[in-house]
Coordinates of C-alpha atoms and ligand atoms in Angstrom, one line a residue:
Chain A
M1 CA 16.7 20.3 10.4
G2 CA 15.4 19.6 13.8
V3 CA 11.8 20.2 12.8
I4 CA 10.4 16.9 14.1
G5 CA 12.1 16.3 17.4
K6 CA 14.7 14.0 18.6
R7 CA 12.4 11.8 20.7
V8 CA 9.2 10.4 19.1
A9 CA 6.6 7.8 19.5
Y10 CA 7.6 4.7 17.5
Y11 CA 4.9 2.7 15.8
P12 CA 6.5 -0.4 14.4
G13 CA 3.4 -2.0 13.0
C14 CA 2.7 -5.8 13.0
S15 CA 5.1 -6.9 10.4
L16 CA 8.2 -5.3 12.0
E17 CA 7.6 -7.5 15.0
G18 CA 7.1 -10.6 12.8
A19 CA 8.7 -11.4 9.5
A20 CA 10.3 -8.0 9.1
R21 CA 12.1 -8.0 12.5
S22 CA 15.4 -7.3 10.7
Y23 CA 14.0 -3.9 9.7
D24 CA 13.0 -3.2 13.4
V25 CA 16.4 -4.3 14.7
S26 CA 18.4 -2.3 12.2
T27 CA 16.1 0.8 12.6
R28 CA 16.9 0.8 16.3
I29 CA 20.6 0.5 15.6
V30 CA 20.5 3.4 13.1
A31 CA 18.5 5.6 15.5
K32 CA 20.9 5.0 18.3
E33 CA 23.9 5.8 16.2
L34 CA 22.3 9.0 14.9
G35 CA 21.6 10.1 18.5
L36 CA 17.8 9.8 18.1
E37 CA 15.3 8.2 20.5
L38 CA 12.4 5.9 19.7
D39 CA 9.7 5.6 22.3
Y40 CA 7.9 2.2 21.6
L41 CA 4.2 2.7 21.4
E42 CA 2.8 0.3 24.1
D43 CA -0.1 -2.0 23.3
Y44 CA -0.7 -0.7 19.8
N45 CA -3.1 -2.3 17.3
C46 CA -2.9 -2.9 13.6
C47 CA -3.4 0.2 11.4
G48 CA -5.7 -1.8 9.1
A49 CA -3.1 -1.4 6.3
M50 CA -4.4 -1.2 2.7
E51 CA -7.0 -3.9 3.3
S52 CA -9.4 -2.8 6.0
K53 CA -10.1 0.6 4.5
N54 CA -11.8 -1.2 1.6
V55 CA -14.2 -2.8 4.0
T56 CA -14.9 -0.1 6.5
F57 CA -14.3 3.6 6.6
M58 CA -15.1 4.4 10.3
G59 CA -13.4 1.2 11.4
T60 CA -10.0 2.3 10.0
M61 CA -10.5 5.8 11.5
L62 CA -11.0 4.2 14.9
L63 CA -8.0 1.8 14.6
N64 CA -5.7 4.6 13.9
A65 CA -7.3 7.0 16.4
R66 CA -6.6 4.5 19.1
N67 CA -2.9 4.4 18.2
M68 CA -2.9 8.2 18.2
S69 CA -4.5 8.3 21.6
L70 CA -1.8 5.9 22.9
A71 CA 0.8 8.2 21.6
R72 CA -0.8 11.2 23.3
R73 CA -1.0 9.3 26.6
Q74 CA 2.8 8.7 26.3
G75 CA 3.2 12.4 25.9
H76 CA 3.9 12.6 22.1
N77 CA 2.8 14.9 19.3
V78 CA 4.7 13.0 16.7
I79 CA 4.4 9.4 15.6
V80 CA 7.1 7.8 13.4
A81 CA 6.3 4.7 11.4
P82 CA 8.8 2.7 9.3
C83 CA 6.2 1.2 7.0
N84 CA 4.6 2.9 4.0
G85 CA 1.3 1.2 4.8
C86 CA 1.3 2.3 8.4
S87 CA 2.3 5.9 7.8
F88 CA -0.2 6.1 5.0
S89 CA -3.0 4.8 7.3
L90 CA -2.1 7.2 10.1
Q91 CA -1.7 10.2 7.8
R92 CA -5.0 9.3 6.2
A93 CA -6.8 9.3 9.5
E94 CA -5.0 12.5 10.4
Y95 CA -6.4 14.0 7.2
F96 CA -10.0 13.1 7.8
L97 CA -9.9 14.0 11.5
E98 CA -8.5 17.4 10.6
T99 CA -10.7 18.3 7.7
D100 CA -14.0 16.7 8.6
R101 CA -15.5 17.8 11.9
A102 CA -18.2 15.2 11.9
V103 CA -15.7 12.4 11.6
Y104 CA -13.6 13.9 14.4
D105 CA -16.5 14.2 16.8
R106 CA -17.8 10.8 16.0
V107 CA -14.4 9.2 16.5
N108 CA -13.9 10.8 19.8
A109 CA -17.3 9.7 21.1
L110 CA -16.5 6.1 19.9
L111 CA -13.1 6.1 21.5
R112 CA -14.6 7.0 24.8
E113 CA -17.2 4.3 24.4
G114 CA -14.4 1.8 23.8
G115 CA -12.5 2.8 26.9
V116 CA -9.8 4.8 25.2
D117 CA -8.9 8.4 25.9
P118 CA -10.4 10.7 23.3
L119 CA -8.0 12.8 21.2
D120 CA -7.2 16.2 22.7
Q121 CA -4.9 16.8 19.8
I122 CA -4.1 15.0 16.6
P123 CA -0.5 13.9 16.5
Q124 CA 1.5 14.2 13.3
T125 CA 2.8 11.1 11.5
Y126 CA 6.1 10.9 9.6
H127 CA 7.8 8.2 7.8
I128 CA 10.9 7.1 9.6
L129 CA 13.0 8.0 6.5
E130 CA 11.8 11.7 6.7
W131 CA 12.7 11.7 10.4
F132 CA 16.2 10.3 9.9
Y133 CA 16.8 12.8 7.1
H134 CA 15.6 15.8 9.0
E135 CA 16.8 15.1 12.5
A136 CA 20.2 13.7 11.6
G137 CA 20.7 14.1 7.9
P138 CA 23.5 13.0 5.5
Q139 CA 26.1 15.0 7.5
K140 CA 25.6 13.0 10.6
V141 CA 25.5 9.7 8.6
K142 CA 28.9 10.6 7.1
E143 CA 30.4 11.3 10.5
R144 CA 29.2 8.0 11.9
T145 CA 30.3 5.9 8.9
R146 CA 33.2 3.6 9.8
K147 CA 33.0 1.1 6.9
P148 CA 31.8 3.1 3.8
L149 CA 29.7 1.2 1.3
R150 CA 32.3 1.8 -1.4
G151 CA 31.5 0.3 -4.7
L152 CA 27.9 -0.7 -3.8
K153 CA 25.5 0.3 -6.6
V154 CA 22.0 0.8 -5.1
A155 CA 18.6 1.2 -6.6
N156 CA 16.6 3.2 -4.1
Y157 CA 13.1 1.9 -4.1
Y158 CA 10.5 4.1 -2.3
G159 CA 7.3 2.4 -3.2
C160 CA 4.1 4.3 -3.9
L161 CA 2.8 5.5 -0.6
Y162 CA 5.8 7.2 0.7
T163 CA 5.1 10.4 -1.2
R164 CA 1.5 9.8 -2.2
P165 CA -1.2 11.0 -2.2
H166 CA -0.2 14.6 -1.5
F167 CA -3.3 15.1 0.6
Y168 CA -2.1 12.7 3.2
A169 CA 1.7 12.9 2.9
R170 CA 1.5 16.6 2.1
T171 CA 4.1 16.5 -0.7
Y172 CA 3.0 19.2 -3.0
A173 CA 6.0 19.9 -5.3
H174 CA 4.3 18.8 -8.5
A175 CA 0.7 18.2 -7.6
G176 CA -1.6 20.3 -9.7
G177 CA -4.8 22.2 -9.1
Q178 CA -5.0 23.1 -5.5
D179 CA -4.1 26.7 -4.5
E180 CA -2.2 27.4 -1.4
E181 CA -5.2 28.0 0.9
A182 CA -7.0 24.9 -0.2
R183 CA -4.2 22.7 1.0
P184 CA -4.8 21.6 4.6
R185 CA -1.2 22.1 5.7
K186 CA 2.1 22.2 3.9
R187 CA 5.0 20.3 5.3
E188 CA 8.5 21.5 5.2
T189 CA 9.8 18.1 5.9
A190 CA 8.2 16.4 3.0
D191 CA 10.3 14.7 0.4
D192 CA 10.0 15.6 -3.3
D193 CA 6.8 14.0 -4.5
E194 CA 7.9 12.8 -8.0
H195 CA 11.6 12.5 -7.4
P196 CA 12.1 11.5 -3.7
Y197 CA 15.8 11.6 -2.7
Y198 CA 16.1 11.2 1.0
M199 CA 17.2 7.6 0.9
N200 CA 19.6 8.3 -2.0
A201 CA 21.1 11.1 0.1
L202 CA 21.5 9.0 3.3
L203 CA 23.0 6.0 1.5
E204 CA 25.3 8.1 -0.6
A205 CA 26.5 9.8 2.6
A206 CA 27.4 6.2 3.7
G207 CA 29.5 5.7 0.6
A208 CA 27.1 3.9 -1.8
T209 CA 26.4 4.9 -5.4
S210 CA 22.8 5.4 -6.5
V211 CA 21.8 4.0 -10.0
E212 CA 19.2 5.5 -12.3
F213 CA 15.9 4.0 -11.2
E214 CA 13.2 6.4 -12.4
P215 CA 10.3 5.9 -12.8
M216 CA 10.4 2.6 -11.1
H217 CA 11.4 4.1 -7.7
T218 CA 7.8 5.0 -6.9
Q219 CA 6.1 2.4 -9.0
C220 CA 3.7 0.2 -7.0
C221 CA 5.0 -3.3 -6.3
G222 CA 1.4 -4.7 -6.3
G223 CA 1.7 -5.1 -2.5
P224 CA -1.9 -4.8 -1.4
H225 CA -2.7 -7.6 -3.9
S226 CA 0.4 -9.7 -3.4
L227 CA -1.7 -12.5 -1.9
S228 CA -4.9 -12.1 -3.9
D229 CA -3.9 -11.1 -7.4
E230 CA -0.6 -12.7 -8.1
L231 CA -0.4 -11.9 -11.7
V232 CA -0.5 -8.1 -11.3
S233 CA 2.0 -8.2 -8.5
E234 CA 4.3 -10.4 -10.4
K235 CA 4.3 -8.2 -13.4
F236 CA 4.9 -5.0 -11.4
V237 CA 7.8 -6.7 -9.5
M238 CA 9.3 -7.9 -12.7
M239 CA 9.3 -4.3 -14.1
I240 CA 11.0 -3.0 -10.9
L241 CA 13.6 -5.7 -10.7
Q242 CA 14.5 -5.6 -14.4
T243 CA 14.9 -1.8 -14.4
A244 CA 17.2 -2.1 -11.4
K245 CA 19.3 -4.9 -12.9
R246 CA 19.6 -3.3 -16.3
N247 CA 20.8 -0.1 -14.8
G248 CA 23.5 -1.9 -13.1
A249 CA 22.2 -2.2 -9.5
D250 CA 23.9 -4.6 -7.1
I251 CA 21.1 -4.3 -4.6
I252 CA 17.6 -2.7 -4.1
A253 CA 17.2 -0.6 -0.9
T254 CA 13.7 -0.7 0.6
E255 CA 12.0 1.4 3.2
C256 CA 8.8 -0.6 3.6
P257 CA 8.2 -4.1 4.9
L258 CA 5.3 -4.7 2.5
C259 CA 7.3 -3.6 -0.6
H260 CA 10.2 -5.7 0.7
A261 CA 8.2 -8.8 1.2
S262 CA 6.5 -8.4 -2.2
L263 CA 9.8 -7.9 -4.0
E264 CA 11.4 -10.9 -2.3
M265 CA 8.5 -13.2 -2.8
Y266 CA 7.9 -12.5 -6.4
R267 CA 11.6 -12.3 -7.2
H268 CA 11.7 -15.9 -6.1
R269 CA 8.7 -16.8 -8.2
L270 CA 10.1 -15.1 -11.3
M271 CA 13.5 -16.7 -10.9
M272 CA 11.9 -20.1 -10.7
K273 CA 10.1 -19.3 -14.0
G274 CA 13.4 -18.4 -15.6
V275 CA 12.6 -14.7 -16.2
P276 CA 15.8 -12.9 -17.1
D277 CA 17.4 -10.0 -15.2
V278 CA 15.5 -10.3 -12.0
D279 CA 18.1 -11.5 -9.6
V280 CA 18.8 -8.3 -7.7
P281 CA 18.5 -8.9 -3.9
A282 CA 16.8 -6.5 -1.6
A283 CA 17.8 -5.0 1.8
Y284 CA 16.3 -2.5 4.1
F285 CA 18.1 0.9 3.9
T286 CA 18.6 0.7 7.6
Q287 CA 20.5 -2.6 7.2
L288 CA 22.8 -1.0 4.8
L289 CA 23.3 2.0 7.0
G290 CA 24.0 -0.4 9.9
L291 CA 26.7 -2.1 7.9
A292 CA 28.3 1.3 7.2
F293 CA 28.2 2.2 10.8
G294 CA 30.4 -0.9 11.5
Y295 CA 27.8 -3.4 12.6
S296 CA 28.0 -7.0 11.4
V297 CA 25.8 -9.0 9.1
G298 CA 24.4 -10.7 12.2
D299 CA 23.7 -7.5 14.0
V300 CA 21.5 -6.2 11.2
K301 CA 20.0 -9.6 10.6
L302 CA 20.8 -9.8 6.9
K303 CA 20.2 -13.6 7.1
D304 CA 16.5 -12.9 7.4
N305 CA 16.4 -11.5 3.9
L306 CA 15.0 -14.2 1.7
S307 CA 16.6 -12.8 -1.4
D308 CA 20.0 -13.2 0.2
P309 CA 22.0 -10.1 -0.4
I310 CA 25.0 -11.4 1.5
P311 CA 27.0 -12.9 -1.5
V312 CA 26.8 -9.5 -3.3
L313 CA 27.9 -7.6 -0.2
K314 CA 30.7 -10.2 0.4
K315 CA 32.0 -9.8 -3.1
L316 CA 32.4 -6.1 -2.6
G317 CA 34.1 -6.7 0.7
L318 CA 31.2 -5.1 2.7
A319 CA 30.1 -8.0 4.7
Chain B
M1 CA -10.6 7.9 -37.9
A2 CA -9.3 7.0 -34.5
I3 CA -11.7 6.3 -31.7
H4 CA -10.5 7.5 -28.4
E5 CA -10.8 4.9 -25.6
R6 CA -12.0 2.4 -28.1
S7 CA -12.2 -0.2 -25.4
L8 CA -15.3 1.6 -24.0
V9 CA -17.4 1.0 -27.0
E10 CA -18.9 -2.5 -27.5
P11 CA -17.5 -4.1 -30.7
E12 CA -21.1 -4.7 -32.0
R13 CA -21.8 -1.0 -32.1
I14 CA -18.8 -0.2 -34.3
L15 CA -19.5 -0.4 -38.0
R16 CA -16.9 -0.2 -40.7
K17 CA -17.9 -0.1 -44.3
E18 CA -15.8 -0.4 -47.4
R19 CA -18.1 1.9 -49.3
L20 CA -20.6 4.2 -47.7
V21 CA -23.1 6.4 -49.4
I22 CA -25.3 8.7 -47.3
D23 CA -28.1 10.8 -48.9
G24 CA -26.5 10.2 -52.3
V25 CA -23.0 11.5 -51.2
D26 CA -20.1 9.0 -51.3
V27 CA -18.4 9.3 -47.8
S28 CA -16.1 6.3 -48.2
G29 CA -12.5 6.5 -47.1
D30 CA -11.8 8.3 -43.8
W31 CA -15.4 8.5 -42.9
N32 CA -16.3 4.9 -43.2
L33 CA -16.5 4.2 -39.4
I34 CA -19.7 4.6 -37.6
I35 CA -20.6 4.1 -33.9
L36 CA -24.2 3.2 -33.6
P37 CA -26.1 5.3 -31.2
R38 CA -28.0 3.9 -28.3
V39 CA -30.7 5.1 -25.9
I40 CA -30.2 4.7 -22.2
N41 CA -33.1 4.7 -19.9
D42 CA -32.1 2.3 -17.1
Y43 CA -30.1 4.5 -14.8
D44 CA -30.2 5.1 -11.0
L45 CA -29.3 8.6 -10.0
D46 CA -29.5 7.6 -6.3
F47 CA -26.4 5.5 -6.7
A48 CA -24.1 8.4 -6.8
K49 CA -25.7 9.7 -3.6
D50 CA -24.6 6.5 -1.8
V51 CA -21.1 7.2 -2.8
M52 CA -21.3 10.9 -1.9
N53 CA -22.7 10.2 1.5
S54 CA -19.5 8.6 2.8
P55 CA -16.7 10.9 3.9
D56 CA -14.2 9.2 1.6
G57 CA -16.5 9.3 -1.5
K58 CA -17.8 12.8 -1.5
T59 CA -15.1 14.3 -3.7
I60 CA -16.7 12.4 -6.6
T61 CA -18.6 15.6 -7.5
Q62 CA -15.5 17.5 -8.2
C63 CA -14.4 15.3 -11.2
Y64 CA -14.4 17.1 -14.5
Q65 CA -13.4 14.1 -16.5
C66 CA -9.9 15.1 -17.7
S67 CA -8.7 11.6 -17.5
Y68 CA -5.4 12.4 -15.8
C69 CA -6.1 9.7 -13.3
T70 CA -6.4 7.1 -16.0
A71 CA -3.3 8.3 -17.8
S72 CA -1.2 7.8 -14.6
C73 CA -2.7 4.5 -13.5
P74 CA -0.3 1.6 -13.7
V75 CA -3.1 -1.0 -13.8
H76 CA -4.5 0.8 -16.9
N77 CA -1.2 1.2 -18.5
Y78 CA 0.6 -2.1 -17.8
W79 CA -2.2 -4.5 -17.1
D80 CA -5.7 -4.0 -18.7
E81 CA -6.9 -0.9 -20.5
R82 CA -10.5 -1.8 -19.5
Y83 CA -9.5 -0.7 -16.0
N84 CA -10.3 3.0 -16.3
P85 CA -10.9 5.1 -13.1
R86 CA -12.2 8.2 -15.0
H87 CA -14.8 6.0 -16.7
F88 CA -15.9 4.3 -13.5
I89 CA -16.5 7.7 -11.9
Y90 CA -18.4 8.8 -15.0
L91 CA -20.6 5.7 -14.9
A92 CA -21.2 6.0 -11.2
R93 CA -22.4 9.6 -11.5
L94 CA -24.7 8.8 -14.4
G95 CA -26.1 5.9 -12.3
M96 CA -25.3 3.4 -15.0
I97 CA -25.1 0.5 -12.8
D98 CA -25.3 -2.2 -15.4
E99 CA -22.3 -0.8 -17.2
L100 CA -20.4 -0.7 -13.9
Q101 CA -21.4 -4.3 -13.2
K102 CA -20.0 -5.3 -16.6
R103 CA -16.7 -4.0 -15.5
A104 CA -16.7 -5.5 -12.0
D105 CA -14.2 -8.1 -13.2
V106 CA -11.5 -5.5 -13.6
M107 CA -12.6 -2.8 -11.1
W108 CA -11.1 -4.7 -8.1
R109 CA -7.7 -4.8 -9.6
C110 CA -6.8 -1.3 -8.3
V111 CA -3.6 -1.7 -6.3
S112 CA -4.1 1.4 -4.2
C113 CA -1.0 3.1 -5.3
H114 CA -2.7 6.5 -5.2
K115 CA -1.0 7.8 -8.3
C116 CA -4.5 8.9 -9.5
T117 CA -5.3 10.8 -6.4
H118 CA -1.9 12.4 -6.4
R119 CA -2.2 13.6 -10.0
C120 CA -5.8 14.7 -10.1
P121 CA -5.9 18.4 -10.8
K122 CA -9.3 18.8 -9.2
G123 CA -8.6 17.3 -5.8
V124 CA -10.7 14.2 -6.2
L125 CA -9.6 11.5 -3.8
V126 CA -9.8 9.1 -6.8
E127 CA -8.7 5.9 -5.1
E128 CA -11.0 6.4 -2.2
V129 CA -13.9 7.3 -4.5
L130 CA -13.3 4.1 -6.5
K131 CA -13.4 2.0 -3.3
A132 CA -16.5 3.8 -2.2
I133 CA -18.1 2.9 -5.5
L134 CA -17.2 -0.7 -5.1
R135 CA -18.5 -0.6 -1.5
A136 CA -21.8 0.9 -2.7
M137 CA -22.0 -1.8 -5.4
A138 CA -21.3 -4.5 -2.8
K139 CA -24.0 -3.2 -0.5
K140 CA -26.5 -3.6 -3.4
G141 CA -25.3 -7.1 -4.1
L142 CA -24.0 -6.0 -7.5
V143 CA -20.5 -7.4 -7.3
E144 CA -19.5 -10.9 -6.7
E145 CA -16.9 -12.1 -4.2
Y146 CA -13.7 -11.2 -6.0
P147 CA -10.2 -12.2 -4.7
S148 CA -9.1 -8.9 -3.2
K149 CA -12.5 -8.4 -1.5
K150 CA -12.3 -11.8 0.0
F151 CA -8.8 -11.1 1.2
D152 CA -9.6 -7.7 2.6
K153 CA -12.4 -9.3 4.6
F154 CA -10.2 -12.1 5.8
F155 CA -7.5 -9.6 6.9
T156 CA -10.0 -7.3 8.6
E157 CA -11.5 -10.2 10.6
S158 CA -8.0 -11.1 11.8
V159 CA -7.5 -7.5 13.0
L160 CA -10.9 -7.4 14.7
E161 CA -10.2 -10.7 16.5
Y162 CA -6.7 -10.0 17.8
G163 CA -6.0 -6.3 17.2
R164 CA -2.9 -7.4 15.4
I165 CA -2.1 -9.6 12.5
E166 CA 0.5 -12.4 12.1
D167 CA 2.2 -12.8 8.7
G168 CA 2.4 -16.6 8.7
E169 CA -1.2 -17.2 9.7
L170 CA -2.3 -14.7 7.2
L171 CA -0.4 -16.3 4.4
F172 CA -1.3 -19.9 5.2
G173 CA -4.8 -19.1 6.2
W174 CA -5.3 -17.4 2.9
I175 CA -3.8 -20.3 1.0
E176 CA -6.2 -22.6 2.7
K177 CA -9.1 -20.4 1.7
Q178 CA -8.0 -20.6 -1.9
G179 CA -8.7 -24.3 -1.8
Y180 CA -5.3 -25.7 -1.2
R181 CA -4.9 -28.3 1.5
V182 CA -2.9 -26.9 4.4
F183 CA -1.6 -29.4 6.9
K184 CA -2.3 -28.5 10.5
D185 CA -0.9 -30.0 13.6
P186 CA -3.5 -32.1 15.5
I187 CA -3.3 -30.4 18.9
L188 CA -3.1 -26.6 18.3
K189 CA -4.6 -26.6 14.8
K190 CA -1.9 -24.3 13.5
P191 CA -0.7 -24.7 9.9
I192 CA 2.6 -26.4 9.2
P193 CA 4.0 -24.7 6.2
F194 CA 6.3 -27.4 4.9
I195 CA 3.6 -30.1 4.4
G196 CA 0.4 -30.0 2.4
E197 CA -0.5 -28.7 -1.0
T198 CA 1.2 -25.2 -0.7
P199 CA 2.2 -23.9 -4.1
E200 CA 5.7 -25.1 -5.0
W201 CA 7.4 -21.6 -5.1
L202 CA 6.0 -20.7 -1.7
K203 CA 7.1 -24.0 -0.2
Q204 CA 10.7 -23.3 -1.4
L205 CA 10.6 -19.9 0.0
T206 CA 9.5 -21.1 3.4
V207 CA 12.2 -23.7 3.5
K208 CA 14.9 -21.1 2.8
P209 CA 15.5 -20.0 6.4
L210 CA 15.8 -23.7 7.3
K211 CA 18.4 -24.2 4.6
S212 CA 20.5 -21.3 5.7
M213 CA 20.1 -22.4 9.3
N214 CA 18.5 -19.2 10.3
I215 CA 17.1 -20.6 13.5
G216 CA 16.3 -17.3 15.2
F217 CA 14.0 -16.3 12.4
L218 CA 12.2 -19.7 12.4
V219 CA 11.8 -19.7 16.1
L220 CA 10.4 -16.2 16.1
N221 CA 7.9 -17.0 13.4
A222 CA 6.9 -20.3 15.0
K223 CA 6.4 -18.5 18.3
H224 CA 4.1 -16.0 16.6
M225 CA 2.1 -18.7 14.9
L226 CA 1.6 -20.5 18.2
F227 CA 0.9 -17.5 20.3
H228 CA -0.8 -15.0 18.0
P229 CA 0.4 -11.5 18.9
R230 CA -2.5 -9.6 20.3
T231 CA -3.4 -6.2 21.7
K232 CA -4.1 -6.4 25.4
N233 CA -6.9 -4.0 26.1
W234 CA -8.9 -5.0 23.2
S235 CA -12.3 -6.6 24.0
K236 CA -14.2 -3.4 24.8
F237 CA -12.8 -1.6 21.8
K238 CA -13.6 -4.6 19.6
Q239 CA -17.3 -4.2 20.5
V240 CA -17.2 -0.6 19.3
L241 CA -15.5 -1.6 16.1
R242 CA -18.0 -4.3 15.5
K243 CA -20.8 -1.9 16.0
V244 CA -19.6 0.7 13.4
M245 CA -18.8 -2.0 11.0
Q246 CA -22.3 -3.4 11.3
E247 CA -23.7 0.1 10.7
E248 CA -21.7 0.4 7.5
G249 CA -23.0 -3.0 6.4
A250 CA -19.5 -4.4 6.5
L251 CA -20.4 -7.2 9.0
H252 CA -23.4 -9.4 9.1
Ligands
SF4_1 S1 -8.0 13.2 -12.8 FE1 -9.5 13.9 -11.4 S2 -10.8 15.4 -12.5 FE2 -9.6 14.3 -14.0 S3 -10.9 12.5 -14.6 FE3 -9.6 11.8 -13.0 S4 -10.8 12.2 -11.1 FE4 -11.7 13.4 -12.8
SF4_2 S1 -4.8 3.8 -6.9 FE1 -5.8 2.3 -8.3 S2 -6.8 3.6 -9.7 FE2 -5.3 4.9 -8.7 S3 -3.5 4.8 -10.0 FE3 -3.3 3.3 -8.5 S4 -4.1 1.4 -9.4 FE4 -4.8 3.1 -10.6

């Protein structure tokens, strides 16, 4: 532990300041309780998410390089992002900047042209879950827990990009083929690529029980298509929700605003259609940790969740 | 006899005979299935070069066709078996553009989950390669406007304009683009989600915060819809972005 640093640049991304503000608010609460410090990245721009990269390669490199440059200006070597899409985009840019000299030079020239400081160094990006796990860890969570989540059965949903692909996230446990030297850089903080467990560990430390959720825990929610290909998204979300429900979950814990939105939107649609076993609500893992640390439903903004997890939590006496 | 990846062979080229005699030998039974051969002479070997020339597409040369990517792909497994990343890579490398074009209706369905890239034993950035193939096809005018491409463009334009995106505008702007009638207030021309032809399930969802009296949430989102969140020092950077996108043929 203590590999990443207690004070980091915080890249919230667009959705955390919009519809997913509950994630932002609860993240700040958890960080504060765990004795960690987030330095808000001033005047950041969108990372391009999963969409822009299909339209333009260089454009997405530039979008992310600009954010990296802002972090460098604020004196940081580490950026932490709470969204799978954002951390993927930043890590992807990191990968190409590091492994392709031509891309690096071009990006720096273009940054200068656009009135942004070129990159003297490429900052590292971590998902906020990795940061919580490595800088504070289950032990600290246990110490801080005042109202344990006793009796709460959680399906921990990581989504696809938290551990994938290994080139960007540098999770190599099971990935085949590449020998040690061919890997750009191994990361000691990375979660297990096929069986991620950081969220399980933190929530269990707060008193919750994890339910069996493989292989749906890293199955895609159809997020990038949630507005353009409703049928695929709906099917994927159905598989996720039914697996959770049938394994006895009270709630799905999420760590990505895109996954969260997709789950909530399509849960509603599926329920309207009368599909069975899809009524598990979703909450950000930080909201659950916040509750365990003694904060109220209002503090962690549980009312913002469209899938409404409050009744379930009330029934167990947790809210 | 089983045919592997049967979906790849056109039905009219598969012959099945009850009784089959070849050169006087009766080969009925297990050997009654024949795939008619075909000669291909319309291929374009320069196509693969287009893909290889972009930094995200160059790993296409490393593929040795093991099909691990296809085996792990959720779209192939749970949605449509015609969606087959290994096969798309194969066709692109052989320059069989017409065959790719025939599959354009499923190729865009990739959800970018990167399971393929993660599992590939040869270090191919599979998802990136597939997107590079689609980009190369779009450049040649070989693929039509499909939903996710339209959405990707719509999204990227919003980023280009403001530096940031706004959930509500994205959602309702997109719904409008799909041909639904979205009601806009007469002065600021911003969409009002509760009125208009929005799909029923979405309407219900947008009314939810109102029902639970979650005023804070509504006010925040209304504020964002009225004053689009934007990045401050953007205009000069926007010009550079526009320039590189033009170079890549992503803007016209
Ligand atoms: S897994 Fe890799 S090497 Fe195997 S077919 Fe797919 S891209 Fe090619
Ligand atoms: S990224 Fe696309 S091609 Fe790859 S496994 Fe996911 S859906 Fe399939």
